[in-house]
CSV table of C-alpha atoms (C1' of nucleotides) in Angstrom, one decimal:
chain,number,residue,atom,x,y,z
A,846,MET,CA,0.0,0.0,0.0
A,847,LYS,CA,1.5,3.3,-1.2
A,848,LYS,CA,1.6,6.1,1.4
A,849,GLU,CA,-1.1,8.7,0.9
A,850,THR,CA,0.0,12.0,-0.6
A,851,ARG,CA,-1.2,15.3,0.9
A,852,LYS,CA,-3.2,15.8,-2.3
A,853,GLU,CA,-4.9,12.4,-1.9
A,854,GLU,CA,-5.6,13.2,1.7
A,855,ILE,CA,-7.3,16.5,0.8
A,856,ILE,CA,-9.4,14.8,-1.8
A,857,ARG,CA,-10.4,12.0,0.6
A,858,VAL,CA,-11.4,14.5,3.4
A,859,ALA,CA,-13.3,16.6,0.8
A,860,ALA,CA,-15.3,13.6,-0.2
A,861,GLN,CA,-16.3,13.1,3.4
A,862,LEU,CA,-17.5,16.6,3.7
A,863,PHE,CA,-19.3,16.5,0.3
A,864,LYS,CA,-21.2,13.4,1.5
A,865,GLN,CA,-22.3,15.3,4.6
A,866,LYS,CA,-23.4,18.6,3.2
A,867,GLY,CA,-23.1,18.4,-0.6
A,868,TYR,CA,-20.5,20.1,-2.8
A,869,SER,CA,-22.1,23.6,-2.9
A,870,ALA,CA,-22.5,23.8,0.9
A,871,VAL,CA,-18.8,22.9,1.7
A,872,THR,CA,-16.5,25.8,1.6
A,873,MET,CA,-12.7,25.8,1.1
A,874,ARG,CA,-12.5,27.1,4.7
A,875,ASP,CA,-14.5,24.0,5.9
A,876,LEU,CA,-12.1,21.8,4.1
A,877,ALA,CA,-9.1,23.6,5.4
A,878,LYS,CA,-10.4,23.4,9.0
A,879,ALA,CA,-10.9,19.6,8.6
A,880,MET,CA,-7.3,19.4,7.3
A,881,ASP,CA,-6.1,21.6,10.1
A,882,MET,CA,-4.6,24.2,7.8
A,883,GLN,CA,-5.4,27.5,6.2
A,884,ALA,CA,-7.7,27.7,3.1
A,885,ALA,CA,-5.0,29.4,1.1
A,886,SER,CA,-2.6,26.5,1.8
A,887,LEU,CA,-4.9,24.0,0.1
A,888,TYR,CA,-4.0,25.6,-3.3
A,889,ASN,CA,-0.5,24.3,-3.1
A,890,HIS,CA,-1.9,20.8,-3.6
A,891,ILE,CA,-5.1,21.3,-5.7
A,892,ASN,CA,-6.0,23.7,-8.5
A,893,SER,CA,-9.5,24.5,-7.5
A,894,LYS,CA,-12.6,23.3,-5.6
A,895,GLN,CA,-14.0,22.1,-9.0
A,896,ALA,CA,-10.9,20.1,-9.7
A,897,ILE,CA,-11.4,18.2,-6.4
A,898,LEU,CA,-15.0,17.3,-7.5
A,899,GLN,CA,-13.7,16.1,-10.9
A,900,ASP,CA,-11.1,13.9,-9.3
A,901,ILE,CA,-13.6,12.2,-7.0
A,902,ILE,CA,-16.4,11.6,-9.5
A,903,LEU,CA,-14.5,10.7,-12.6
A,904,GLU,CA,-12.3,8.1,-10.9
A,905,ILE,CA,-15.4,6.2,-9.8
A,906,ALA,CA,-17.3,6.7,-13.1
A,907,GLU,CA,-14.4,5.2,-15.0
A,908,ALA,CA,-14.2,2.3,-12.5
A,909,PHE,CA,-17.9,1.5,-13.3
A,910,THR,CA,-17.2,1.7,-17.0
A,911,GLU,CA,-14.2,-0.6,-16.7
A,912,GLY,CA,-16.2,-3.0,-14.5
A,913,MET,CA,-19.1,-3.1,-17.0
A,914,ASN,CA,-16.7,-4.0,-19.8
A,915,VAL,CA,-15.3,-6.9,-17.8
A,916,VAL,CA,-18.8,-8.2,-16.9
A,917,ILE,CA,-19.9,-8.1,-20.6
A,918,SER,CA,-16.8,-9.9,-21.8
A,919,GLU,CA,-16.5,-12.5,-19.1
A,920,SER,CA,-20.0,-13.5,-17.9
A,921,ASN,CA,-22.3,-15.9,-19.8
A,922,SER,CA,-26.0,-16.0,-18.9
A,923,SER,CA,-28.0,-12.8,-18.3
A,924,VAL,CA,-28.6,-13.6,-14.7
A,925,GLU,CA,-24.9,-14.3,-14.3
A,926,LYS,CA,-24.1,-10.8,-15.7
A,927,LEU,CA,-26.6,-9.2,-13.3
A,928,ASN,CA,-25.1,-11.0,-10.4
A,929,ALA,CA,-21.7,-9.7,-11.5
A,930,LEU,CA,-23.0,-6.2,-11.7
A,931,ILE,CA,-24.5,-6.4,-8.2
A,932,ALA,CA,-21.1,-7.5,-7.0
A,933,LEU,CA,-19.4,-4.6,-8.8
A,934,HIS,CA,-21.6,-2.1,-7.1
A,935,VAL,CA,-21.1,-3.7,-3.7
A,936,ARG,CA,-17.3,-3.7,-4.2
A,937,ILE,CA,-17.1,0.0,-5.2
A,938,ALA,CA,-19.5,1.0,-2.5
A,939,ILE,CA,-17.4,-0.7,0.2
A,940,ASN,CA,-14.2,0.8,-1.2
A,941,ASN,CA,-15.3,4.4,-1.5
A,942,PRO,CA,-18.8,5.2,-0.1
A,943,GLU,CA,-17.9,8.9,0.2
A,944,GLY,CA,-16.9,9.2,-3.4
A,945,LEU,CA,-20.0,7.5,-4.5
A,946,ALA,CA,-22.1,10.0,-2.5
A,947,ALA,CA,-20.5,12.8,-4.5
A,948,LEU,CA,-21.1,11.0,-7.8
A,949,ASN,CA,-24.7,10.4,-7.0
A,950,THR,CA,-25.6,13.8,-5.5
A,951,ASP,CA,-23.2,16.3,-7.0
A,952,TRP,CA,-22.5,15.3,-10.6
A,953,MET,CA,-24.6,18.2,-11.8
A,954,HIS,CA,-22.0,20.6,-10.3
A,955,LEU,CA,-19.3,19.3,-12.7
A,956,GLU,CA,-18.4,22.1,-15.2
A,957,GLU,CA,-16.1,21.2,-18.1
A,958,LYS,CA,-16.3,17.5,-17.4
A,959,LEU,CA,-20.1,17.3,-17.2
A,960,ASP,CA,-20.6,16.1,-20.7
A,961,TYR,CA,-17.9,13.4,-20.3
A,962,TYR,CA,-19.6,12.2,-17.1
A,963,LEU,CA,-23.0,12.1,-18.7
A,964,GLN,CA,-21.6,10.1,-21.6
A,965,LEU,CA,-20.1,7.5,-19.3
A,966,ARG,CA,-23.3,7.2,-17.3
A,967,ASN,CA,-25.4,6.9,-20.4
A,968,ASP,CA,-23.2,4.2,-21.8
A,969,TYR,CA,-23.4,2.3,-18.5
A,970,GLU,CA,-27.2,2.5,-18.4
A,971,ASN,CA,-27.5,1.3,-22.0
A,972,ASN,CA,-25.3,-1.7,-21.3
A,973,PHE,CA,-27.3,-2.5,-18.2
A,974,ARG,CA,-30.5,-2.2,-20.1
A,975,ALA,CA,-29.2,-4.5,-22.9
A,976,ILE,CA,-28.5,-7.2,-20.4
A,977,ILE,CA,-32.0,-7.1,-19.1
A,978,VAL,CA,-33.5,-7.1,-22.6
A,979,GLU,CA,-31.4,-10.1,-23.4
A,980,GLY,CA,-32.5,-11.9,-20.2
A,981,ILE,CA,-36.2,-11.4,-21.0
A,982,LYS,CA,-35.7,-12.5,-24.7
A,983,ASN,CA,-34.0,-15.8,-23.7
A,984,ASP,CA,-36.6,-16.5,-21.0
A,985,GLU,CA,-34.3,-16.0,-18.0
A,986,LEU,CA,-36.2,-13.0,-16.6
A,987,LYS,CA,-39.9,-12.3,-16.2
A,988,PRO,CA,-41.4,-10.2,-19.1
A,989,VAL,CA,-41.8,-7.1,-16.9
A,990,ASP,CA,-41.2,-3.6,-18.4
A,991,VAL,CA,-37.5,-3.3,-19.0
A,992,GLU,CA,-37.4,0.3,-17.6
A,993,VAL,CA,-39.0,-0.7,-14.3
A,994,ILE,CA,-36.5,-3.5,-13.8
A,995,LEU,CA,-33.6,-1.2,-14.7
A,996,PHE,CA,-34.9,1.6,-12.5
A,997,SER,CA,-35.5,-0.7,-9.5
A,998,MET,CA,-32.1,-2.3,-9.7
A,999,LEU,CA,-30.1,0.8,-10.3
A,1000,SER,CA,-31.9,2.7,-7.6
A,1001,THR,CA,-31.0,0.1,-5.0
A,1002,LEU,CA,-27.4,-0.3,-6.2
A,1003,ARG,CA,-26.8,3.4,-6.5
A,1004,SER,CA,-28.0,3.9,-2.9
A,1005,LEU,CA,-25.7,1.3,-1.4
A,1006,TYR,CA,-23.3,4.0,-0.3
A,1007,LEU,CA,-25.9,5.1,2.3
A,1008,TRP,CA,-26.2,1.7,3.9
A,1009,ILE,CA,-22.8,0.2,3.6
A,1010,PRO,CA,-21.1,2.4,6.3
A,1011,LYS,CA,-23.8,1.3,8.8
A,1012,LYS,CA,-22.8,-2.4,8.4
A,1013,ASP,CA,-19.8,-4.0,10.1
A,1014,ALA,CA,-17.5,-6.2,8.1
A,1015,ILE,CA,-19.3,-9.5,8.8
A,1016,LYS,CA,-22.7,-8.2,7.7
A,1017,ARG,CA,-21.2,-6.7,4.6
A,1018,GLN,CA,-20.2,-10.2,3.4
A,1019,GLN,CA,-23.8,-11.4,4.0
A,1020,LEU,CA,-25.1,-8.2,2.2
A,1021,LEU,CA,-24.0,-9.3,-1.2
A,1022,GLU,CA,-25.8,-12.7,-0.9
A,1023,ASP,CA,-29.0,-11.3,0.5
A,1024,LEU,CA,-29.1,-8.4,-2.0
A,1025,THR,CA,-28.8,-10.8,-4.9
A,1026,THR,CA,-31.7,-12.8,-3.5
A,1027,VAL,CA,-33.9,-9.8,-3.0
A,1028,LEU,CA,-33.1,-8.2,-6.4
A,1029,ILE,CA,-33.3,-11.4,-8.5
A,1030,GLN,CA,-35.7,-13.8,-6.7
A,1031,GLY,CA,-38.0,-11.2,-4.9
A,1032,ILE,CA,-39.2,-11.4,-1.4
A,1033,ASN,CA,-42.5,-13.2,-1.8
A,1034,LYS,CA,-42.5,-16.8,-0.6
B,448,MET,CA,-59.1,23.8,-7.3
B,449,LYS,CA,-58.1,26.9,-5.4
B,450,LYS,CA,-56.1,29.5,-7.3
B,451,GLU,CA,-52.4,29.4,-6.6
B,452,THR,CA,-51.2,32.3,-4.4
B,453,ARG,CA,-48.0,34.1,-5.2
B,454,LYS,CA,-46.4,32.5,-2.2
B,455,GLU,CA,-47.4,29.0,-3.4
B,456,GLU,CA,-46.0,29.9,-6.8
B,457,ILE,CA,-42.7,30.9,-5.4
B,458,ILE,CA,-42.4,27.7,-3.4
B,459,ARG,CA,-43.3,25.6,-6.4
B,460,VAL,CA,-40.7,27.3,-8.6
B,461,ALA,CA,-38.2,27.1,-5.8
B,462,ALA,CA,-38.7,23.3,-5.6
B,463,GLN,CA,-38.0,23.0,-9.4
B,464,LEU,CA,-34.8,24.9,-9.0
B,465,PHE,CA,-33.8,22.9,-5.9
B,466,LYS,CA,-34.3,19.7,-7.8
B,467,GLN,CA,-32.0,20.9,-10.6
B,468,LYS,CA,-29.1,22.2,-8.5
B,469,GLY,CA,-29.8,21.6,-4.9
B,470,TYR,CA,-30.8,24.0,-2.1
B,471,SER,CA,-27.3,25.4,-1.5
B,472,ALA,CA,-26.5,26.2,-5.1
B,473,VAL,CA,-29.8,28.0,-5.8
B,474,THR,CA,-29.6,31.7,-4.9
B,475,MET,CA,-32.5,34.1,-4.1
B,476,ARG,CA,-31.4,35.9,-7.3
B,477,ASP,CA,-31.9,32.7,-9.3
B,478,LEU,CA,-35.3,32.2,-7.8
B,479,ALA,CA,-36.2,35.8,-8.5
B,480,LYS,CA,-35.2,35.5,-12.1
B,481,ALA,CA,-37.3,32.4,-12.6
B,482,MET,CA,-40.2,34.3,-11.1
B,483,ASP,CA,-39.5,37.3,-13.3
B,484,MET,CA,-39.1,39.7,-10.4
B,485,GLN,CA,-36.3,41.2,-8.2
B,486,ALA,CA,-34.8,39.2,-5.3
B,487,ALA,CA,-35.9,41.8,-2.7
B,488,SER,CA,-39.5,41.4,-3.8
B,489,LEU,CA,-39.6,37.8,-2.8
B,490,TYR,CA,-39.4,38.8,0.8
B,491,ASN,CA,-42.9,40.3,0.7
B,492,HIS,CA,-44.2,36.7,0.3
B,493,ILE,CA,-41.7,34.5,2.2
B,494,ASN,CA,-39.6,35.0,5.3
B,495,SER,CA,-36.4,33.4,4.2
B,496,LYS,CA,-34.8,30.9,1.9
B,497,GLN,CA,-34.7,28.5,4.8
B,498,ALA,CA,-38.5,28.9,5.3
B,499,ILE,CA,-39.1,27.8,1.7
B,500,LEU,CA,-37.1,24.6,2.2
B,501,GLN,CA,-39.1,23.9,5.4
B,502,ASP,CA,-42.4,24.3,3.6
B,503,ILE,CA,-41.4,22.0,0.8
B,504,ILE,CA,-39.9,19.2,2.9
B,505,LEU,CA,-42.2,19.1,5.9
B,506,GLU,CA,-45.4,19.0,3.9
B,507,ILE,CA,-44.3,15.8,2.1
B,508,ALA,CA,-42.8,14.3,5.3
B,509,GLU,CA,-46.1,14.7,7.0
B,510,ALA,CA,-48.0,13.3,4.0
B,511,PHE,CA,-45.9,10.1,4.3
B,512,THR,CA,-46.5,9.9,8.1
B,513,GLU,CA,-50.3,10.2,7.5
B,514,GLY,CA,-50.2,7.7,4.7
B,515,MET,CA,-48.3,5.2,6.8
B,516,ASN,CA,-50.9,5.5,9.6
B,517,VAL,CA,-53.7,4.8,7.1
B,518,VAL,CA,-51.8,1.7,5.7
B,519,ILE,CA,-51.2,0.3,9.2
B,520,SER,CA,-54.8,0.8,10.3
B,521,GLU,CA,-56.6,-0.4,7.1
B,522,SER,CA,-54.6,-3.2,5.5
B,523,ASN,CA,-54.6,-6.8,6.6
B,524,SER,CA,-51.8,-9.1,5.5
B,525,SER,CA,-48.2,-7.9,5.4
B,526,VAL,CA,-48.0,-8.2,1.6
B,527,GLU,CA,-51.1,-6.1,1.4
B,528,LYS,CA,-49.5,-3.4,3.6
B,529,LEU,CA,-46.4,-3.4,1.4
B,530,ASN,CA,-48.5,-3.1,-1.7
B,531,ALA,CA,-50.3,-0.1,-0.1
B,532,LEU,CA,-46.9,1.5,0.7
B,533,ILE,CA,-45.7,1.1,-2.9
B,534,ALA,CA,-48.9,2.8,-4.0
B,535,LEU,CA,-48.4,5.6,-1.4
B,536,HIS,CA,-44.9,6.3,-2.7
B,537,VAL,CA,-46.0,6.3,-6.4
B,538,ARG,CA,-48.9,8.6,-5.6
B,539,ILE,CA,-46.8,11.2,-3.8
B,540,ALA,CA,-44.0,11.0,-6.4
B,541,ILE,CA,-46.5,11.7,-9.2
B,542,ASN,CA,-48.1,14.6,-7.3
B,543,ASN,CA,-44.9,16.3,-6.3
B,544,PRO,CA,-41.6,15.0,-7.8
B,545,GLU,CA,-39.8,18.3,-7.3
B,546,GLY,CA,-40.7,18.4,-3.6
B,547,LEU,CA,-39.6,14.8,-3.2
B,548,ALA,CA,-36.2,15.7,-4.7
B,549,ALA,CA,-35.7,18.4,-2.1
B,550,LEU,CA,-36.8,16.0,0.7
B,551,ASN,CA,-34.3,13.3,-0.5
B,552,THR,CA,-31.3,15.5,-1.2
B,553,ASP,CA,-31.6,18.6,0.9
B,554,TRP,CA,-33.1,17.5,4.2
B,555,MET,CA,-29.7,18.0,5.9
B,556,HIS,CA,-29.9,21.8,5.2
B,557,LEU,CA,-32.9,22.1,7.4
B,558,GLU,CA,-32.0,24.1,10.5
B,559,GLU,CA,-34.6,24.5,13.3
B,560,LYS,CA,-36.8,21.8,11.8
B,561,LEU,CA,-34.1,19.2,11.3
B,562,ASP,CA,-34.8,17.2,14.5
B,563,TYR,CA,-38.5,17.2,13.7
B,564,TYR,CA,-37.9,15.9,10.2
B,565,LEU,CA,-35.5,13.2,11.4
B,566,GLN,CA,-38.1,12.0,13.9
B,567,LEU,CA,-40.7,11.7,11.2
B,568,ARG,CA,-38.3,9.8,9.0
B,569,ASN,CA,-37.2,7.5,11.8
B,570,ASP,CA,-40.8,6.7,12.8
B,571,TYR,CA,-41.6,5.9,9.2
B,572,GLU,CA,-38.7,3.6,8.7
B,573,ASN,CA,-39.5,1.8,12.0
B,574,ASN,CA,-43.1,1.2,10.9
B,575,PHE,CA,-41.9,0.0,7.5
B,576,ARG,CA,-39.4,-2.4,9.2
B,577,ALA,CA,-42.1,-3.8,11.5
B,578,ILE,CA,-44.3,-4.7,8.6
B,579,ILE,CA,-41.4,-6.7,7.0
B,580,VAL,CA,-40.6,-8.4,10.3
B,581,GLU,CA,-44.2,-9.4,10.7
B,582,GLY,CA,-44.3,-10.7,7.1
B,583,ILE,CA,-41.3,-13.0,7.7
B,584,LYS,CA,-42.8,-14.2,11.0
B,585,ASN,CA,-46.1,-15.2,9.5
B,586,ASP,CA,-44.4,-16.8,6.5
B,587,GLU,CA,-45.6,-14.4,3.9
B,588,LEU,CA,-42.0,-13.2,3.0
B,589,LYS,CA,-38.7,-15.0,2.5
B,590,PRO,CA,-36.5,-15.1,5.6
B,591,VAL,CA,-33.9,-12.7,4.1
B,592,ASP,CA,-32.2,-10.1,6.3
B,593,VAL,CA,-34.8,-7.5,7.2
B,594,GLU,CA,-32.4,-4.6,6.7
B,595,VAL,CA,-31.6,-5.7,3.2
B,596,ILE,CA,-35.3,-5.9,2.2
B,597,LEU,CA,-36.0,-2.6,3.9
B,598,PHE,CA,-33.0,-0.9,2.2
B,599,SER,CA,-33.9,-2.3,-1.2
B,600,MET,CA,-37.5,-1.3,-1.2
B,601,LEU,CA,-36.9,2.2,0.3
B,602,SER,CA,-34.1,2.9,-2.1
B,603,THR,CA,-36.3,2.1,-5.1
B,604,LEU,CA,-39.3,4.0,-3.7
B,605,ARG,CA,-37.3,7.0,-2.6
B,606,SER,CA,-35.8,7.3,-6.1
B,607,LEU,CA,-39.2,7.3,-7.9
B,608,TYR,CA,-39.1,11.1,-8.3
B,609,LEU,CA,-36.2,10.7,-10.7
B,610,TRP,CA,-38.1,8.4,-13.0
B,611,ILE,CA,-41.7,9.5,-12.8
B,612,PRO,CA,-41.3,12.7,-14.8
B,613,LYS,CA,-39.8,10.7,-17.7
B,614,LYS,CA,-42.9,8.6,-18.1
B,615,ASP,CA,-46.1,9.7,-19.8
B,616,ALA,CA,-49.5,9.3,-18.1
B,617,ILE,CA,-50.3,5.9,-19.6
B,618,LYS,CA,-47.0,4.4,-18.6
B,619,ARG,CA,-47.4,5.7,-15.1
B,620,GLN,CA,-50.5,3.6,-14.6
B,621,GLN,CA,-48.5,0.6,-15.6
B,622,LEU,CA,-45.6,1.5,-13.4
B,623,LEU,CA,-47.4,0.7,-10.2
B,624,GLU,CA,-48.3,-2.8,-11.3
B,625,ASP,CA,-44.8,-3.6,-12.7
B,626,LEU,CA,-43.1,-2.1,-9.7
B,627,THR,CA,-45.1,-4.2,-7.3
B,628,THR,CA,-44.2,-7.3,-9.3
B,629,VAL,CA,-40.5,-6.5,-9.3
B,630,LEU,CA,-40.3,-5.5,-5.7
B,631,ILE,CA,-42.4,-8.4,-4.3
B,632,GLN,CA,-42.1,-11.3,-6.8
B,633,GLY,CA,-38.6,-10.6,-8.1
B,634,ILE,CA,-37.5,-10.8,-11.7
B,635,ASN,CA,-36.2,-14.4,-12.0
B,636,LYS,CA,-38.5,-16.7,-13.9
C,119,DG,C1',4.6,24.0,2.2
C,120,DT,C1',2.4,27.0,5.2
C,121,DC,C1',1.3,31.5,6.6
C,122,DT,C1',-1.1,36.5,6.5
C,123,DA,C1',-3.5,39.7,3.9
C,124,DT,C1',-6.6,40.7,0.6
C,125,DA,C1',-8.7,41.1,-4.1
C,126,DG,C1',-13.1,41.0,-6.4
C,127,DG,C1',-17.4,39.3,-6.5
C,128,DA,C1',-21.8,36.9,-4.8
C,129,DC,C1',-24.5,35.9,-1.0
C,130,DG,C1',-29.1,36.6,2.1
C,131,DA,C1',-31.6,40.0,3.7
C,132,DT,C1',-33.3,45.0,4.9
C,133,DA,C1',-34.7,50.1,4.2
C,134,DG,C1',-37.4,53.1,2.2
C,135,DA,C1',-39.6,55.2,-2.2
C,136,DC,C1',-43.5,54.6,-5.2
D,322,DG,C1',-46.4,44.4,-4.2
D,323,DT,C1',-42.5,45.8,-6.6
D,324,DC,C1',-38.7,48.5,-7.2
D,325,DT,C1',-33.5,50.6,-6.4
D,326,DA,C1',-29.9,50.8,-3.4
D,327,DT,C1',-27.2,48.8,-0.2
D,328,DC,C1',-25.4,46.5,4.3
D,329,DG,C1',-22.5,43.2,6.3
D,330,DT,C1',-20.8,38.8,5.5
D,331,DC,C1',-18.9,35.0,3.1
D,332,DC,C1',-17.0,33.0,-1.1
D,333,DT,C1',-12.9,31.2,-4.2
D,334,DA,C1',-8.6,32.2,-5.3
D,335,DT,C1',-4.1,34.9,-5.6
D,336,DA,C1',0.2,37.5,-4.0
D,337,DG,C1',4.1,37.4,-1.6
D,338,DA,C1',6.7,36.7,3.0
D,339,DC,C1',9.0,33.1,5.5
DNA sequence: GTCTATAGGACGATAGAC
DNA sequence: GTCTATCGTCCTATAGAC
């Protein structure tokens, strides 16, 4: 494990604050206070507040894109692909819940990089949708409206960052199994 | 239908802006521009920016509390209660998607009313959890971890405001039926 | 790499004329 | 009920000393 640079530390602490209050409500003075330094000193490590947001969001968005490509190329059945996507979301949510919070709630405050982010998100959703369509076509999934399935799964998976931090390590292992059951098999007996 | 007062109009337009950029990023000058008036003039109708947020969020939070009380007193089986809760969320999301956005993403910017809001939300979640526990106990639901079921259902239902506006009226009627299938029966064939 | 000082502008909100 | 003018504060970011 490489030692964390000062810049990485600032970005990590910023993500924590963004999760609590949102990007717009966090000031550089707030961030400086949490880092135990003066606001002006932050600018020796980062270029702007906006650049911090870009770092946080784009790193995760690109991890999802990469993960999706692996799932598409390596998994076989549609249900297998959906299982792999659930695992992808759980893994990223455990690794970086604060960054995911920023991605989910503050993406609209991206400036130059907004279009790039929206393109990544759109591609991801289209790939997710195609897997569901395929699953219905080959009779693996119930013939429910594709958009409703997509919406329900993505809503749950995108909210994981809110719940993961409340679970201890043991329960997190169980989470993946239970979540797969609920999302794929339903809760009705 | 009563005619909309100027105050109600301001609050409605504010909710639209809050949904787009979040409470902190919307300025009174933004709101004034959307209302086609000067920022100072807003203060003849509302007391403060904070008071607008309170109006939007607490009205919806209280509607959920009232809806939950009706569900608990009127429905019989656990699955029936869950069906009624899904319908409650769909109804409120259709009526006021902008207000729901503020409730979901800007509740932490409530000041004096924050504790009251958190109490309502906590009571609501406890009632929801009790219904799931009851359903597992009387063998209506699969014995999956209660928190995972609660998390999955609430995540989907709380995100409805993002998807409802994208659907036309016909598809909205279908939404309730499909959503119930997905959330209760699962998607696996 | 951190500090003090501050530029230059935007913020929420009020005063008072009409 | 809306306007113009403005107050006092806070914002992001830079300059320059150490």
